[in-house]
PDB file of C-alpha atoms in Angstrom:
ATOM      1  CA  UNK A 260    -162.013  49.287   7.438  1.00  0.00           C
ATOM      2  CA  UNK A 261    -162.537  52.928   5.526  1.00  0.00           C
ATOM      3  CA  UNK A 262    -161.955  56.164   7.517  1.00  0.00           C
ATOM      4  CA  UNK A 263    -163.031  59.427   6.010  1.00  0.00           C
ATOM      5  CA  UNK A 264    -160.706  61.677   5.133  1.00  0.00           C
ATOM      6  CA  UNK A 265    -161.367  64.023   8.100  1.00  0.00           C
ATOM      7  CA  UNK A 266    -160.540  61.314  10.422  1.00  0.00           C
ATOM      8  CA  UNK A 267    -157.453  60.237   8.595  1.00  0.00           C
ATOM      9  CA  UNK A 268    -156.413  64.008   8.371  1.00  0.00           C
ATOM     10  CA  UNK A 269    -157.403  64.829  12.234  1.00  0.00           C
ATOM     11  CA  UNK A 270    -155.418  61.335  13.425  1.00  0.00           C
ATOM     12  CA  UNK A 271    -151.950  62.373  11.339  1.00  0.00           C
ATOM     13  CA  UNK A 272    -152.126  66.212  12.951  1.00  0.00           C
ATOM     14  CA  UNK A 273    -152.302  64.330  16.370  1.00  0.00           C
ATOM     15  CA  UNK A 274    -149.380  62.102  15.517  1.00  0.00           C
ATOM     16  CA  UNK A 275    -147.166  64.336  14.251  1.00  0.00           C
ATOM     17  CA  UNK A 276    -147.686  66.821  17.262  1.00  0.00           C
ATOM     18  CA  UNK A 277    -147.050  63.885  19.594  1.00  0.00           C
ATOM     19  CA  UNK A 278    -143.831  62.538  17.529  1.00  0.00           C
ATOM     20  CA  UNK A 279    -142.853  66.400  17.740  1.00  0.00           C
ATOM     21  CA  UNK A 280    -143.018  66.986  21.198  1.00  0.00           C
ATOM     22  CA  UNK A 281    -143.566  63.127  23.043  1.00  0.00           C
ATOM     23  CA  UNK A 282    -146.444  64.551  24.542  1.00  0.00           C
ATOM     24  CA  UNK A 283    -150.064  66.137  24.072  1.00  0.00           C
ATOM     25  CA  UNK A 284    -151.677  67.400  26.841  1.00  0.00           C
ATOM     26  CA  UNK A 285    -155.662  65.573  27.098  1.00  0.00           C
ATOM     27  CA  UNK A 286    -157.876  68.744  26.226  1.00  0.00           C
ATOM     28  CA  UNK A 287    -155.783  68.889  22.589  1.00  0.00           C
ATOM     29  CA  UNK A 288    -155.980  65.312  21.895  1.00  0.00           C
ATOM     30  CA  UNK A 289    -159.915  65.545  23.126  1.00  0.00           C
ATOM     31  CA  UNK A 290    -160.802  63.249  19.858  1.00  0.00           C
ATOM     32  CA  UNK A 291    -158.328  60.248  21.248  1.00  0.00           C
ATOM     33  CA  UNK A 292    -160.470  59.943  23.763  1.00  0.00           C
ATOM     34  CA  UNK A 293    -163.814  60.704  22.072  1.00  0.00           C
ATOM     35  CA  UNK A 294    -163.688  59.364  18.767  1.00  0.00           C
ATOM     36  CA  UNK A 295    -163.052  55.339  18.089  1.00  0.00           C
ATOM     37  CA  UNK A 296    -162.116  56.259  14.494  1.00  0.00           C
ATOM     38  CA  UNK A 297    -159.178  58.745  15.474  1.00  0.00           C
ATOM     39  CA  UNK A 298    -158.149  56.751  18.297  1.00  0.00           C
ATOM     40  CA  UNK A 299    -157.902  53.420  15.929  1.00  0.00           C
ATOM     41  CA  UNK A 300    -155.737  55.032  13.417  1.00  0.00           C
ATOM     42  CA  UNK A 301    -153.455  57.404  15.808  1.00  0.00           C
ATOM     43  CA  UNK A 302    -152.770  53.952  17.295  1.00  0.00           C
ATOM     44  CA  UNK A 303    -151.807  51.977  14.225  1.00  0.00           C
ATOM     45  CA  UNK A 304    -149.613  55.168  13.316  1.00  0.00           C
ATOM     46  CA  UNK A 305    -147.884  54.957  16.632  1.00  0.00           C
ATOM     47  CA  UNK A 306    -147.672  50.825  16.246  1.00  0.00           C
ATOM     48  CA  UNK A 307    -146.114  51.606  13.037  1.00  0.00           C
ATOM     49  CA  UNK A 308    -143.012  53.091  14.506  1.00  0.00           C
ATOM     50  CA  UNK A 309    -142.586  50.488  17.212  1.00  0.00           C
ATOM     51  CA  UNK A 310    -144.128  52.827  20.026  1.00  0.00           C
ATOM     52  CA  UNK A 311    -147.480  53.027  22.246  1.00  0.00           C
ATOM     53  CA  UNK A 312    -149.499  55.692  23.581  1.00  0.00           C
ATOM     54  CA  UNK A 313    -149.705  56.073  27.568  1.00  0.00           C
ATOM     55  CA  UNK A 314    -152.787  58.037  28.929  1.00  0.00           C
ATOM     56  CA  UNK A 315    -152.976  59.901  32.211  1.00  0.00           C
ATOM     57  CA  UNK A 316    -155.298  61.945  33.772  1.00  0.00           C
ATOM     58  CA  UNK A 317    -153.710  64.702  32.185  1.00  0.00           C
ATOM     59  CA  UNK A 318    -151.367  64.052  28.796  1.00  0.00           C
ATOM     60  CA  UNK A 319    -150.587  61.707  26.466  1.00  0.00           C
ATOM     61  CA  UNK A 320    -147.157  60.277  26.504  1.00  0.00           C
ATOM     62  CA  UNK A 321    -145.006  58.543  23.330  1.00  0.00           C
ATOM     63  CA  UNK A 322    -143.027  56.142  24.500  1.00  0.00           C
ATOM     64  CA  UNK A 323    -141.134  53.716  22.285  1.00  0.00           C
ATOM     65  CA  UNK A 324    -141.199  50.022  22.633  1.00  0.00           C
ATOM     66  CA  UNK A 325    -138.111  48.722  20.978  1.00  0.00           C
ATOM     67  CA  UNK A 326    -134.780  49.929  20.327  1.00  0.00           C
ATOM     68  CA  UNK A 327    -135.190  49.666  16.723  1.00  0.00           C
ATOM     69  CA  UNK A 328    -137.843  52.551  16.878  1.00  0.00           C
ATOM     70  CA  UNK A 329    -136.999  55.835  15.374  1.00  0.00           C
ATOM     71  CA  UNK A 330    -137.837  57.547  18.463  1.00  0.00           C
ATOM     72  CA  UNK A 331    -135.045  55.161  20.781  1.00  0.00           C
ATOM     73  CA  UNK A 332    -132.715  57.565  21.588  1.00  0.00           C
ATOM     74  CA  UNK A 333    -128.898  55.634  20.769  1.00  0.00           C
ATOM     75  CA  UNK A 334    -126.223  55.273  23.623  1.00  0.00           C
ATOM     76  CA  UNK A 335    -123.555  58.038  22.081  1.00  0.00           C
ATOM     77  CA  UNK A 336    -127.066  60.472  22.069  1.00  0.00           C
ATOM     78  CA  UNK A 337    -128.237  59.416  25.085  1.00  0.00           C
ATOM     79  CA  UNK A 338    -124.843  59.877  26.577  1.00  0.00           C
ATOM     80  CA  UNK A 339    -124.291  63.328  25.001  1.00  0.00           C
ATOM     81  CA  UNK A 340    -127.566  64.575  25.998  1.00  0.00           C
ATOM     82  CA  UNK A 341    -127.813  63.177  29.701  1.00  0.00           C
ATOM     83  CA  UNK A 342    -124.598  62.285  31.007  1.00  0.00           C
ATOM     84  CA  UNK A 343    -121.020  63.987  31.613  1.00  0.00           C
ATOM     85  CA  UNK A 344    -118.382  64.359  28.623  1.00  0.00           C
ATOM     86  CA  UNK A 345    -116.560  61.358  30.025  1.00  0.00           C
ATOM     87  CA  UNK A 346    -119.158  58.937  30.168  1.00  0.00           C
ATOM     88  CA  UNK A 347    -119.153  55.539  28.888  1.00  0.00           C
ATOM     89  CA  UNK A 348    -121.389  52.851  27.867  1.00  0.00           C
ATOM     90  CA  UNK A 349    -121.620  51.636  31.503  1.00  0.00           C
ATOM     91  CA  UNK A 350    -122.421  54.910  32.708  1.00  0.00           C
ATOM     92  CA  UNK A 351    -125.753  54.079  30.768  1.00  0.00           C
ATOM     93  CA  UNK A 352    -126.685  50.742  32.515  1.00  0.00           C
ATOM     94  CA  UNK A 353    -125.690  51.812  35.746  1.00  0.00           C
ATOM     95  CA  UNK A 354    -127.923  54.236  35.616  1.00  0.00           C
ATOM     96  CA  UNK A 355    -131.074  51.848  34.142  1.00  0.00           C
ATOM     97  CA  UNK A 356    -129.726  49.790  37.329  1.00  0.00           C
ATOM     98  CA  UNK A 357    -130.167  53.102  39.768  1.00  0.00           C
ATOM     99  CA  UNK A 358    -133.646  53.654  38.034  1.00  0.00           C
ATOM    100  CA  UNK A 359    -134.816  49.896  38.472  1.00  0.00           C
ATOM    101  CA  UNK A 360    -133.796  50.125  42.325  1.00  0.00           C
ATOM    102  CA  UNK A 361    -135.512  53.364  42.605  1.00  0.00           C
ATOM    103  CA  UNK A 362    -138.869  52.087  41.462  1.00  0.00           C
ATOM    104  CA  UNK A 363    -138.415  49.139  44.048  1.00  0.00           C
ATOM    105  CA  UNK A 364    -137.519  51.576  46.753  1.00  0.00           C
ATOM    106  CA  UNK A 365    -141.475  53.111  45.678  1.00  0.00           C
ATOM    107  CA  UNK A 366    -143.040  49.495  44.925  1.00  0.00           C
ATOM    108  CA  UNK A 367    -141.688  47.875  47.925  1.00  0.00           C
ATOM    109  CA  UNK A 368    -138.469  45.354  46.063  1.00  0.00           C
ATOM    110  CA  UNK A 369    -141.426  45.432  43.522  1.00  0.00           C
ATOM    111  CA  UNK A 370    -143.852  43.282  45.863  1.00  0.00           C
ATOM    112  CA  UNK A 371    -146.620  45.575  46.049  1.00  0.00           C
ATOM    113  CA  UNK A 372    -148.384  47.862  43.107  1.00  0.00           C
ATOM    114  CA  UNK A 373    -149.029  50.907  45.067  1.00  0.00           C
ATOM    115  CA  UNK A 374    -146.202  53.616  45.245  1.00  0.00           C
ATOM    116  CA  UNK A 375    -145.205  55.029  48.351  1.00  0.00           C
ATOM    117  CA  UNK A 376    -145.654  58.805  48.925  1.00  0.00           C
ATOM    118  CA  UNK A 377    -142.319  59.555  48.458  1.00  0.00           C
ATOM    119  CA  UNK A 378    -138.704  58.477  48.453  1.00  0.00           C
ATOM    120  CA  UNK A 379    -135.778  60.358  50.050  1.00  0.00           C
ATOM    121  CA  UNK A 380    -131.684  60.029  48.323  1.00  0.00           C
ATOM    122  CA  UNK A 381    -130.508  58.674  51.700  1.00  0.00           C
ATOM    123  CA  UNK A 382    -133.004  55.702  51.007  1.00  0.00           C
ATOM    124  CA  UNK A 383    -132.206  55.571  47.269  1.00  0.00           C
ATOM    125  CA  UNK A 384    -128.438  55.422  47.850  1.00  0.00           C
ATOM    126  CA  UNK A 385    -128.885  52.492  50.731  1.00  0.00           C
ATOM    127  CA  UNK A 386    -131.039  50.261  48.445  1.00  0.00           C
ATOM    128  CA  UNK A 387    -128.435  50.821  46.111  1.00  0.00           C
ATOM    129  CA  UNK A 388    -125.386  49.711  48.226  1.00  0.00           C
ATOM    130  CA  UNK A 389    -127.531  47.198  49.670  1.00  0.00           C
ATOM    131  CA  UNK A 390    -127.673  45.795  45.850  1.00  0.00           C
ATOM    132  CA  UNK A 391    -124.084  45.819  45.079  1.00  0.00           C
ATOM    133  CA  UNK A 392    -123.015  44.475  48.477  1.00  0.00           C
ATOM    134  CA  UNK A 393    -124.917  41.635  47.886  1.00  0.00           C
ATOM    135  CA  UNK A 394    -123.463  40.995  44.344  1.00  0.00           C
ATOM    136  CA  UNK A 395    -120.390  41.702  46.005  1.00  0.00           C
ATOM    137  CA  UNK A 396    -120.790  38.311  48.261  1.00  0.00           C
ATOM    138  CA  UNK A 397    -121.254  36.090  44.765  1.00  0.00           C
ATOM    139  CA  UNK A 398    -119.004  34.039  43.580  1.00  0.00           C
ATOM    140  CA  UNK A 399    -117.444  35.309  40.217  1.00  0.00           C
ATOM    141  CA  UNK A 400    -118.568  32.553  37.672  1.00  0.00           C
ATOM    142  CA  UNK A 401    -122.089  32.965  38.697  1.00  0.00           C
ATOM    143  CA  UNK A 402    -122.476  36.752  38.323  1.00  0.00           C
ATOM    144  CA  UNK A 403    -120.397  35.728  34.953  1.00  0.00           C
ATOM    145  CA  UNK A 404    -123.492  33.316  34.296  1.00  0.00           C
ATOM    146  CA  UNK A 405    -125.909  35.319  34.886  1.00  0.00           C
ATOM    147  CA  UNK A 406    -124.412  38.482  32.281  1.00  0.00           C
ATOM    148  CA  UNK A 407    -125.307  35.899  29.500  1.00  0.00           C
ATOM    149  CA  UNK A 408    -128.438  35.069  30.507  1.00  0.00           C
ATOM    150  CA  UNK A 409    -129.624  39.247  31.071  1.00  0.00           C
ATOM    151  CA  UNK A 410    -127.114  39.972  28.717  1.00  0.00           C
ATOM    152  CA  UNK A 411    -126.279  42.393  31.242  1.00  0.00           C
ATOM    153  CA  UNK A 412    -122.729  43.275  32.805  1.00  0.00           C
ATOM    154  CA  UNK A 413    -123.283  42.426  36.233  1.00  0.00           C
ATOM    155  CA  UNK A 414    -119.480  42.411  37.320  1.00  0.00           C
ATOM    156  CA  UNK A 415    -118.786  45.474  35.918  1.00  0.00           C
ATOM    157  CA  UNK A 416    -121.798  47.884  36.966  1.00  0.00           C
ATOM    158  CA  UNK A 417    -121.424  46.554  40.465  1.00  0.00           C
ATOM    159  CA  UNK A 418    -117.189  47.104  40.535  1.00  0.00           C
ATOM    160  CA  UNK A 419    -117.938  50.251  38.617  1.00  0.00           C
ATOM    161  CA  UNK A 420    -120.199  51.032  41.737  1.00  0.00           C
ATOM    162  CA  UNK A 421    -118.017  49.911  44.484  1.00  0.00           C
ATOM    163  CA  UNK A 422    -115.176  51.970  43.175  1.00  0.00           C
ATOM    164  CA  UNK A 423    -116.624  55.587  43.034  1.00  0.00           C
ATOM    165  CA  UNK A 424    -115.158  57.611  45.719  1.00  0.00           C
ATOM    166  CA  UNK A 425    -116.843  56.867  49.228  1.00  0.00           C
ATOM    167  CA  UNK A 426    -114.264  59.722  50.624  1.00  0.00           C
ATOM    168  CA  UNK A 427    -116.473  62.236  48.878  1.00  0.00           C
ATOM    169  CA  UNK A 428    -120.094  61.169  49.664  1.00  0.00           C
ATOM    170  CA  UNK A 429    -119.779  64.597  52.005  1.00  0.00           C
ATOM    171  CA  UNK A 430    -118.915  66.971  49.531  1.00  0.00           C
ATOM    172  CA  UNK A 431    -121.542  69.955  49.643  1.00  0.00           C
ATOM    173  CA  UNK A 432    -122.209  70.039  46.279  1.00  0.00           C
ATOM    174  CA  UNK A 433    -122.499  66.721  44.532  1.00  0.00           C
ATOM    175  CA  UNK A 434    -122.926  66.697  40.845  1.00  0.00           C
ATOM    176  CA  UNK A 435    -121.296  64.752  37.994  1.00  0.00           C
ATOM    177  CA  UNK A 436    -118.156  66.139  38.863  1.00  0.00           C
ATOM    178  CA  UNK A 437    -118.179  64.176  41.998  1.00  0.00           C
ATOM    179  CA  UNK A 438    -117.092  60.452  41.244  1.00  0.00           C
ATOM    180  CA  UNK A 439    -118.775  59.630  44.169  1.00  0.00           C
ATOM    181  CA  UNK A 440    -122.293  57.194  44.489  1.00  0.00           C
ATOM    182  CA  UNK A 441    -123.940  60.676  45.537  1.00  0.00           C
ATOM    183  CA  UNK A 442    -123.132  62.375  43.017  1.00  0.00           C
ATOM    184  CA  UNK A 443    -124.580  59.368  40.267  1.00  0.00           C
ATOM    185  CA  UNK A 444    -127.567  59.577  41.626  1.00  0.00           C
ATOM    186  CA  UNK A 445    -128.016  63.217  41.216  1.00  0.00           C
ATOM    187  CA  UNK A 446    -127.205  62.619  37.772  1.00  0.00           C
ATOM    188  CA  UNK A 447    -129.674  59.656  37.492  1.00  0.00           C
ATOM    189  CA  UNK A 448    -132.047  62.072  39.762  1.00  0.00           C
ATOM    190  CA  UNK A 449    -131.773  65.044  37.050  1.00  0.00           C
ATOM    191  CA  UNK A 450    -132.627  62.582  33.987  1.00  0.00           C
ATOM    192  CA  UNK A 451    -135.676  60.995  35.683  1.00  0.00           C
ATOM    193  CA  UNK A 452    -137.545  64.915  36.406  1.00  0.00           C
ATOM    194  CA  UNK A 453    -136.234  65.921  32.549  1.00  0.00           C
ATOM    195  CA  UNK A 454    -138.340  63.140  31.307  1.00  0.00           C
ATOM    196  CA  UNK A 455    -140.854  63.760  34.016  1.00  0.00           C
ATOM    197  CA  UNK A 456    -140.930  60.840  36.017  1.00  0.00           C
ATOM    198  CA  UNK A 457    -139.968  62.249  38.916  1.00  0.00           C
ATOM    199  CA  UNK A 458    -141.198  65.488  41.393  1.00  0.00           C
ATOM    200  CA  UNK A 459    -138.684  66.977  44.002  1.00  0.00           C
ATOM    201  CA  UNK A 460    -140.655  67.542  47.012  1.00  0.00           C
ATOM    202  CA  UNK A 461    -138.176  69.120  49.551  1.00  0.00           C
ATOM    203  CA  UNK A 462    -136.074  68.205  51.665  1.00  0.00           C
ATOM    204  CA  UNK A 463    -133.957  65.817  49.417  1.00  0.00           C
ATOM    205  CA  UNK A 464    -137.570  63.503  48.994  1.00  0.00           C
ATOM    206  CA  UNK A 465    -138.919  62.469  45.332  1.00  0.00           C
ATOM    207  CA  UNK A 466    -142.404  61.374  44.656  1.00  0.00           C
ATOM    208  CA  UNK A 467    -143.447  59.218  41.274  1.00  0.00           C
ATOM    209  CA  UNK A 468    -145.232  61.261  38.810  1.00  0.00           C
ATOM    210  CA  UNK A 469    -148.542  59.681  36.964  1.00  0.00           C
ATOM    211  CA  UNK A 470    -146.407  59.107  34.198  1.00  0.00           C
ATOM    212  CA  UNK A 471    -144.286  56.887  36.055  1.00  0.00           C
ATOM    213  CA  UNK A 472    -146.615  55.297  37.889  1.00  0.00           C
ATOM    214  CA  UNK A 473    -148.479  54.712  34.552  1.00  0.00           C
ATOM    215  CA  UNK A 474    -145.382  53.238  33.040  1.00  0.00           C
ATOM    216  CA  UNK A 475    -144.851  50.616  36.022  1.00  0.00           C
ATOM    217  CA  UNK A 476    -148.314  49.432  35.817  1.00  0.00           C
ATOM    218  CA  UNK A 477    -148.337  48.917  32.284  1.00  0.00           C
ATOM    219  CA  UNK A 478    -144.789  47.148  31.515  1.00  0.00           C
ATOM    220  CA  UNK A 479    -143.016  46.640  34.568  1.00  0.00           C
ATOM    221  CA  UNK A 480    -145.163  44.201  35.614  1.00  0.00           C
ATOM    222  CA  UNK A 481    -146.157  42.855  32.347  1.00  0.00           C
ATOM    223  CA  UNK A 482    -145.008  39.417  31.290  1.00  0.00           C
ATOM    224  CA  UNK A 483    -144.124  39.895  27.908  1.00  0.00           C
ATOM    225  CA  UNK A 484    -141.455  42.458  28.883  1.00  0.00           C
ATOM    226  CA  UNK A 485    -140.592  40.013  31.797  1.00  0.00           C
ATOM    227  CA  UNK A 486    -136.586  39.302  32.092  1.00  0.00           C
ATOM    228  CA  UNK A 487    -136.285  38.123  35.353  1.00  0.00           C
ATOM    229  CA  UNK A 488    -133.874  41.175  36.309  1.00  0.00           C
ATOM    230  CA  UNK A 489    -135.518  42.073  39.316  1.00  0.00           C
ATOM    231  CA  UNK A 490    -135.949  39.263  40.682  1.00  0.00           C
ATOM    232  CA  UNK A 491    -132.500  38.438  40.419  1.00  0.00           C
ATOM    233  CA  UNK A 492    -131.170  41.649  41.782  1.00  0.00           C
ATOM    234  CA  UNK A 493    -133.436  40.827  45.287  1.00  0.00           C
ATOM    235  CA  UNK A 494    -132.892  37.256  45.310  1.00  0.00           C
ATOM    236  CA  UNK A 495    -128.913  37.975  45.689  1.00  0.00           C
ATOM    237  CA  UNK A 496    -129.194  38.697  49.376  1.00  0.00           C
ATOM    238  CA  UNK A 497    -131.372  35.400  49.670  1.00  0.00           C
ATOM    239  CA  UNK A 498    -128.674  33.295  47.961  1.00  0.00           C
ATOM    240  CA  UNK A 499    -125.947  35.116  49.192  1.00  0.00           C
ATOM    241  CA  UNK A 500    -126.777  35.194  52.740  1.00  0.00           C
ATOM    242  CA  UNK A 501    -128.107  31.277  52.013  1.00  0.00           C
ATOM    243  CA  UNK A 502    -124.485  30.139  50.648  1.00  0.00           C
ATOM    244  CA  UNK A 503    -122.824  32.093  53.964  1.00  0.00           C
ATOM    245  CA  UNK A 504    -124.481  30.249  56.508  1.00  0.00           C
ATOM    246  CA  UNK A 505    -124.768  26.748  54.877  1.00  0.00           C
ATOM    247  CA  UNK A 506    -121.333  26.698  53.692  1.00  0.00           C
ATOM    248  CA  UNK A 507    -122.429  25.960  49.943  1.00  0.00           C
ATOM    249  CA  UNK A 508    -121.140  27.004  46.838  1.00  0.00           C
ATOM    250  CA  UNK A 509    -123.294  29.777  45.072  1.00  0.00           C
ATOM    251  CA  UNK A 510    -124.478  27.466  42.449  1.00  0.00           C
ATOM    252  CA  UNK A 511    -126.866  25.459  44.736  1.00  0.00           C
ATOM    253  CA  UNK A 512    -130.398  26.307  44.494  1.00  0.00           C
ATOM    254  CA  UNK A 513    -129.750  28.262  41.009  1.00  0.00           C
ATOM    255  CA  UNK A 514    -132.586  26.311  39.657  1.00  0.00           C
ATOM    256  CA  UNK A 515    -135.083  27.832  42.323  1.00  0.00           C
ATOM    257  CA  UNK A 516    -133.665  31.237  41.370  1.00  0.00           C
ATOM    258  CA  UNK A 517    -134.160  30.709  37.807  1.00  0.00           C
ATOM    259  CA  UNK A 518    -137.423  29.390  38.703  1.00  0.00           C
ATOM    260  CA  UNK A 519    -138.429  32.626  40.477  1.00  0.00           C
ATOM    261  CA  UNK A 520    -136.693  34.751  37.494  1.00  0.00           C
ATOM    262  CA  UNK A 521    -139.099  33.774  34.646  1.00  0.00           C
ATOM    263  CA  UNK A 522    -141.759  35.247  37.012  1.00  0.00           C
ATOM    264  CA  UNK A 523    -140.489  38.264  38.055  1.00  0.00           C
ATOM    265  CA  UNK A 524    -141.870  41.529  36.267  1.00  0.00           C
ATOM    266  CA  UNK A 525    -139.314  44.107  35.374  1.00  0.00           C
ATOM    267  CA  UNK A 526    -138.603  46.905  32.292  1.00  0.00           C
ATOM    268  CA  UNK A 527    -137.913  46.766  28.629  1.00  0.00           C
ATOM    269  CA  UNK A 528    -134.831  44.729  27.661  1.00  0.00           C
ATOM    270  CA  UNK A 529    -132.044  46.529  26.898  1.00  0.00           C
ATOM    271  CA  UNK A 530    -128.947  46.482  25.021  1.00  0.00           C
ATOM    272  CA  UNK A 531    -126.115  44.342  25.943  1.00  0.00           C
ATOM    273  CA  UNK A 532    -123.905  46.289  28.389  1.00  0.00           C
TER     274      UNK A 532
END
C-alpha cells in the first residue's frame, strides 16, 4: 500500500516523540486516533522494534514486547536505575514476583478482571508471605522441577525472601536500606509509580492506574504470553496443603497442576533468573 509523504512524515514525528519519551499524551497524537493511514504506519514502525502501542483514555504508552527490543531495559541498567548499589540479579525477579502478587492482590489470585479500588502494603506484604510459605511446604526436587520448566529460580527468590530480616519489619523508616520484606516492597512500590502503574492514595493504600489496568487486560490474560506462572504460584497452597493432609509425596497430582498451568494467564516471559 502507498502513503503520501505527509502521512509517512506525520507517522515518523509521532514515533520518534513516543520512542523519546514512552509516552504521548492523546490530544498530540490526535491523528493515531483519527487517521487509518498514520495509525497503520506508526504501528508497523513500533512492530518494527519489537514493541506495541497501549491506548488509554488519556496517553499513549510504548511498551516493548521482547527482550531483544531496543527499548528492553538490560538487568545491570535496570538494576542501576531502580534498585540499591548492592543489588543482584535476584533482586530483579523478586521483584517481577512482588509485582505479579500485587496484581493478584487487585484481580482477586487473578480470578476476576475487574481491579479492586485499592490495595493497602499490609495486604501486599501478606499475599506475599502467604506465597513463599507455601513454597516453603514443597518438597525440594519439585520446586527444582518446576525452575526448568519457568525457567525461573523458585528456590532461591523464595529463600532470598524468607531470609530478609523479620526483626526489622518495625523500623519507622523502611527503605532499601532495610533488608527487611517491608522495606522490598517499598522499593518494588517506588518502581511501579516511576513507571506509572501505580497511585498512592493515603494511608499506606495503592490504586492501579489505567495504564496498568490496560496492561493486565491486554497481556496478562492473553494466551500467547501464557506461562503458567500464576497459576503455579496459587496452586502451591492447593498441593501443598493436599500433600499435608493425605500424606503424599508432592509429586502426586503434578499432572493436574500442569494441566491447570498451560491455562493460566500471566506476564511476558522473562529471563532466566
Amino acid at each position: 500500500m502507498q502513503y503520501s509523504e505527509d502521512k509517512v512524515m506525520e507517522a515518523f514525528n509521532l514515533y520518534t516523540r513516543l520512542a523519546a519519551r514512552g509516552q504521548l499524551d492523546r490530544l498530540e497524537a490526535g491523528d493515531y486516533f483519527d487517521d487509518d493511514d498514520v495509525r497503520n504506519l506508526l504501528d508497523r514502525y513500533v512492530d518494527a522494534v519489537q514493541c506495541v502501542i497501549l491506548p488509554d483514555a488519556d496517553k499513549l504508552y510504548l511498551v516493548p514486547l521482547a527482550t531483544e527490543s531496543e527499548f528492553h531495559i538490560s538487568n545491570d541498567a535496570f538494576k542501576k536505575q531502580y534498585l540499591p548499589a548492592r543489588a543482584v540479579n535476584m533482586d530483579i525477579y523478586l521483584l517481577y514476583m512482588a509485582i505479579i502478587v500485587l496484581f493478584g492482590c487487585f484481580y482477586d489470585s487473578y480470578q476476576t478482571n475487574e481491579a479492586a479500588e485499592f490495595v493497602t502494603m499490609s495486604r501486599w506484604l501478606e499475599s506475599m508471605d502467604d506465597r513463599m510459605e507455601a513454597m516453603k511446604n514443597h518438597d525440594e526436587d519439585f520446586l527444582r522441577g518446576m525452575e526448568k520448566e519457568f525457567e525461573f529460580n523458585w528456590v532461591t527468590i523464595r529463600d532470598k525472601w524468607l531470609d530478609m530480616d523479620s526483626l526489622k519489619e518495625n523500623v519507622k523508616n523502611q527503605d532499601a536500606r532495610n533488608m527487611s520484606r517491608v522495606g522490598f516492597l517499598n522499593q518494588a512500590r517506588n518502581f511501579l509509580l516511576q513507571q506509572g502503574l501505580l497511585e498512592n492514595v493515603g494511608n499506606m493504600e495503592m490504586c492501579l492506574t489505567e495504564k496498568a489496568k490496560n496492561i493486565y487486560v491486554s497481556y496478562y490474560m492473553d494466551s500467547e504470553y501464557n506461562r503458567g506462572l500464576l497459576d503455579f504460584m496459587y496452586s502451591c497452597d492447593h498441593k501443598a496443603a493436599s500433600a499435608d493432609t493425605n500424606g503424599k509425596a508432592h509429586g502426586d497430582g503434578e499432572n493436574a497442576v500442569m494441566e491447570q498451568m498451560e491455562q493460566a494467564a500471566t506476564g511476558q516471559r522473562g529471563d532466566e533468573a
